[in-house]
mmCIF file of C-alpha atoms in Angstrom:
data_model
loop_
_atom_site.group_PDB
_atom_site.id
_atom_site.type_symbol
_atom_site.label_atom_id
_atom_site.label_comp_id
_atom_site.label_asym_id
_atom_site.label_seq_id
_atom_site.Cartn_x
_atom_site.Cartn_y
_atom_site.Cartn_z
ATOM 1 C CA UNK A 115 0.000 0.000 0.000
ATOM 2 C CA UNK A 116 1.303 3.443 -0.779
ATOM 3 C CA UNK A 117 1.246 5.886 2.115
ATOM 4 C CA UNK A 118 1.616 9.555 1.379
ATOM 5 C CA UNK A 119 4.030 11.181 3.779
ATOM 6 C CA UNK A 120 2.748 14.239 5.599
ATOM 7 C CA UNK A 121 6.338 15.484 5.638
ATOM 8 C CA UNK A 122 8.265 16.375 8.753
ATOM 9 C CA UNK A 123 8.947 19.894 7.527
ATOM 10 C CA UNK A 124 6.788 22.505 5.909
ATOM 11 C CA UNK A 125 6.952 22.605 2.125
ATOM 12 C CA UNK A 126 7.732 25.981 0.630
ATOM 13 C CA UNK A 127 7.012 26.999 -2.938
ATOM 14 C CA UNK A 128 10.228 28.021 -4.648
ATOM 15 C CA UNK A 129 11.745 31.087 -3.054
ATOM 16 C CA UNK A 130 8.362 32.712 -2.468
ATOM 17 C CA UNK A 131 6.789 33.208 0.929
ATOM 18 C CA UNK A 132 4.157 30.512 0.610
ATOM 19 C CA UNK A 133 3.552 27.331 2.595
ATOM 20 C CA UNK A 134 1.653 24.209 1.592
ATOM 21 C CA UNK A 135 -1.317 23.429 3.850
ATOM 22 C CA UNK A 136 -2.128 19.685 3.750
ATOM 23 C CA UNK A 137 -5.589 20.240 5.287
ATOM 24 C CA UNK A 138 -6.720 23.043 2.972
ATOM 25 C CA UNK A 139 -4.777 21.270 0.183
ATOM 26 C CA UNK A 140 -3.230 24.415 -1.205
ATOM 27 C CA UNK A 141 -0.546 27.074 -0.903
ATOM 28 C CA UNK A 142 -1.051 29.825 1.683
ATOM 29 C CA UNK A 143 0.756 33.068 2.471
ATOM 30 C CA UNK A 144 3.617 32.572 4.936
ATOM 31 C CA UNK A 145 2.685 34.989 7.729
ATOM 32 C CA UNK A 146 4.070 34.522 11.269
ATOM 33 C CA UNK A 147 0.682 33.133 12.424
ATOM 34 C CA UNK A 148 0.470 30.827 9.380
ATOM 35 C CA UNK A 149 3.920 29.420 10.202
ATOM 36 C CA UNK A 150 2.634 28.593 13.704
ATOM 37 C CA UNK A 151 -0.516 27.037 12.189
ATOM 38 C CA UNK A 152 1.431 24.860 9.732
ATOM 39 C CA UNK A 153 3.819 23.694 12.461
ATOM 40 C CA UNK A 154 0.755 22.838 14.584
ATOM 41 C CA UNK A 155 -0.795 20.819 11.738
ATOM 42 C CA UNK A 156 2.388 18.753 11.404
ATOM 43 C CA UNK A 157 2.348 18.099 15.183
ATOM 44 C CA UNK A 158 -1.333 17.089 15.100
ATOM 45 C CA UNK A 159 -0.736 14.671 12.220
ATOM 46 C CA UNK A 160 2.142 13.072 14.165
ATOM 47 C CA UNK A 161 -0.177 12.771 17.196
ATOM 48 C CA UNK A 162 -2.675 10.781 15.105
ATOM 49 C CA UNK A 163 -5.310 13.426 14.349
ATOM 50 C CA UNK A 164 -7.136 12.348 11.153
ATOM 51 C CA UNK A 165 -6.720 15.016 8.437
ATOM 52 C CA UNK A 166 -10.285 14.341 7.241
ATOM 53 C CA UNK A 167 -11.573 15.411 10.683
ATOM 54 C CA UNK A 168 -9.603 18.684 10.819
ATOM 55 C CA UNK A 169 -10.729 22.094 9.596
ATOM 56 C CA UNK A 170 -8.396 25.070 9.292
ATOM 57 C CA UNK A 171 -9.185 28.793 8.992
ATOM 58 C CA UNK A 172 -12.951 28.381 8.780
ATOM 59 C CA UNK A 173 -15.701 30.844 9.575
ATOM 60 C CA UNK A 174 -17.903 29.662 12.448
ATOM 61 C CA UNK A 175 -20.869 29.747 10.026
ATOM 62 C CA UNK A 176 -19.079 27.189 7.774
ATOM 63 C CA UNK A 177 -18.783 24.522 10.470
ATOM 64 C CA UNK A 178 -21.034 21.504 9.834
ATOM 65 C CA UNK A 179 -22.392 21.347 13.390
ATOM 66 C CA UNK A 180 -23.266 25.080 13.393
ATOM 67 C CA UNK A 181 -25.183 25.155 10.102
ATOM 68 C CA UNK A 182 -28.329 27.266 10.413
ATOM 69 C CA UNK A 183 -27.322 28.726 13.800
ATOM 70 C CA UNK A 184 -26.658 32.404 14.475
ATOM 71 C CA UNK A 185 -22.940 32.832 15.143
ATOM 72 C CA UNK A 186 -20.564 35.824 15.079
ATOM 73 C CA UNK A 187 -18.614 36.548 11.914
ATOM 74 C CA UNK A 188 -15.344 35.036 13.181
ATOM 75 C CA UNK A 189 -12.830 32.554 11.841
ATOM 76 C CA UNK A 190 -11.243 29.820 13.907
ATOM 77 C CA UNK A 191 -7.659 28.645 13.399
ATOM 78 C CA UNK A 192 -8.074 24.891 13.741
ATOM 79 C CA UNK A 193 -10.801 22.521 14.883
ATOM 80 C CA UNK A 194 -10.415 18.759 15.212
ATOM 81 C CA UNK A 195 -13.583 16.673 15.187
ATOM 82 C CA UNK A 196 -14.367 13.334 16.844
ATOM 83 C CA UNK A 197 -16.688 12.577 13.908
ATOM 84 C CA UNK A 198 -18.231 14.764 11.200
ATOM 85 C CA UNK A 199 -20.667 16.432 13.640
ATOM 86 C CA UNK A 200 -18.869 16.350 17.010
ATOM 87 C CA UNK A 201 -16.156 18.933 17.814
ATOM 88 C CA UNK A 202 -13.271 17.564 19.885
ATOM 89 C CA UNK A 203 -10.405 20.094 20.106
ATOM 90 C CA UNK A 204 -10.527 23.818 19.277
ATOM 91 C CA UNK A 205 -7.108 25.411 18.729
ATOM 92 C CA UNK A 206 -6.070 29.054 18.539
ATOM 93 C CA UNK A 207 -2.699 29.942 16.971
ATOM 94 C CA UNK A 208 -0.811 33.058 18.000
ATOM 95 C CA UNK A 209 2.354 34.560 16.517
ATOM 96 C CA UNK A 210 3.096 36.237 19.859
ATOM 97 C CA UNK A 211 3.173 35.204 23.529
ATOM 98 C CA UNK A 212 0.273 33.210 24.953
ATOM 99 C CA UNK A 213 -1.609 35.522 27.303
ATOM 100 C CA UNK A 214 -4.672 35.323 29.574
ATOM 101 C CA UNK A 215 -6.399 37.498 26.947
ATOM 102 C CA UNK A 216 -5.709 34.842 24.267
ATOM 103 C CA UNK A 217 -7.111 32.173 26.607
ATOM 104 C CA UNK A 218 -10.284 34.246 27.105
ATOM 105 C CA UNK A 219 -10.641 34.697 23.321
ATOM 106 C CA UNK A 220 -10.362 30.932 22.793
ATOM 107 C CA UNK A 221 -12.871 30.167 25.564
ATOM 108 C CA UNK A 222 -15.222 32.773 24.043
ATOM 109 C CA UNK A 223 -15.044 31.136 20.582
ATOM 110 C CA UNK A 224 -15.704 27.800 22.227
ATOM 111 C CA UNK A 225 -18.955 29.152 23.633
ATOM 112 C CA UNK A 226 -20.209 28.716 20.045
ATOM 113 C CA UNK A 227 -18.128 25.706 18.960
ATOM 114 C CA UNK A 228 -18.695 23.516 22.028
ATOM 115 C CA UNK A 229 -15.449 21.496 21.977
ATOM 116 C CA UNK A 230 -14.642 19.588 25.186
ATOM 117 C CA UNK A 231 -10.907 20.395 24.789
ATOM 118 C CA UNK A 232 -8.976 23.556 23.871
ATOM 119 C CA UNK A 233 -5.400 24.340 22.894
ATOM 120 C CA UNK A 234 -3.478 27.565 22.531
ATOM 121 C CA UNK A 235 -0.225 27.480 20.549
ATOM 122 C CA UNK A 236 2.535 29.800 19.379
ATOM 123 C CA UNK A 237 5.966 29.181 17.870
ATOM 124 C CA UNK A 238 7.481 27.611 20.956
ATOM 125 C CA UNK A 239 4.675 26.739 23.344
ATOM 126 C CA UNK A 240 1.434 24.776 23.435
ATOM 127 C CA UNK A 241 -1.167 24.796 26.210
ATOM 128 C CA UNK A 242 -3.882 22.153 26.364
ATOM 129 C CA UNK A 243 -7.129 22.966 28.158
ATOM 130 C CA UNK A 244 -9.800 20.781 29.699
ATOM 131 C CA UNK A 245 -12.893 21.842 31.623
ATOM 132 C CA UNK A 246 -13.133 20.435 35.145
ATOM 133 C CA UNK A 247 -15.754 21.449 37.707
ATOM 134 C CA UNK A 248 -16.864 24.380 35.564
ATOM 135 C CA UNK A 249 -13.374 25.867 35.134
ATOM 136 C CA UNK A 250 -10.878 25.595 32.263
ATOM 137 C CA UNK A 251 -7.518 24.175 33.354
ATOM 138 C CA UNK A 252 -4.508 24.467 31.020
ATOM 139 C CA UNK A 253 -1.385 22.295 31.016
ATOM 140 C CA UNK A 254 1.707 22.408 28.833
ATOM 141 C CA UNK A 255 1.776 20.397 25.592
ATOM 142 C CA UNK A 256 -0.667 18.688 23.222
ATOM 143 C CA UNK A 257 -2.489 15.381 23.701
ATOM 144 C CA UNK A 258 -2.710 12.493 21.162
ATOM 145 C CA UNK A 259 -5.974 12.043 19.273
ATOM 146 C CA UNK A 260 -6.698 8.563 20.665
ATOM 147 C CA UNK A 261 -6.426 9.855 24.259
ATOM 148 C CA UNK A 262 -9.068 12.528 23.600
ATOM 149 C CA UNK A 263 -11.297 10.305 21.456
ATOM 150 C CA UNK A 264 -11.220 7.513 24.058
ATOM 151 C CA UNK A 265 -11.928 10.054 26.821
ATOM 152 C CA UNK A 266 -14.998 11.303 24.953
ATOM 153 C CA UNK A 267 -16.249 7.719 24.465
ATOM 154 C CA UNK A 268 -15.975 7.198 28.242
ATOM 155 C CA UNK A 269 -17.753 10.464 29.040
ATOM 156 C CA UNK A 270 -20.630 9.646 26.710
ATOM 157 C CA UNK A 271 -21.165 6.319 28.470
ATOM 158 C CA UNK A 272 -19.735 4.084 25.747
ATOM 159 C CA UNK A 273 -17.543 2.284 28.247
ATOM 160 C CA UNK A 274 -15.997 -1.037 27.399
ATOM 161 C CA UNK A 275 -16.218 -3.930 29.933
#
């Protein structure tokens, strides 16, 4: 079977400032935030996130599970789904330092998205968030897809044995 490599490094187009986005399947402008986003995508692929269940740079109104709902005119950086209708991990990319203000922005977006997990990333840092007892708690790093997917199966009562 032929497996297409996701590539360990970001592809660049000639000497121009463009990066290839494997999720959007096209070349994008290489801004500082886009570099963070493309590095994140490579990390997520290595952590087992299915590309078919990831959306990048989408307006809230374009998300399948928000069709027909009234949402603000905002774009999210990255959203990983558990299945085609169930959001799993909402991620905000920043070119600058991760601040409490960035955390609040991400939590605000999630008021519409409804993902059980959040992440905030920049060039050198990632913070993973989970809601416990009504509060968001952030830890350093990102979590593999199977860990989150299995956790959601347990929470929804689909426990094995």
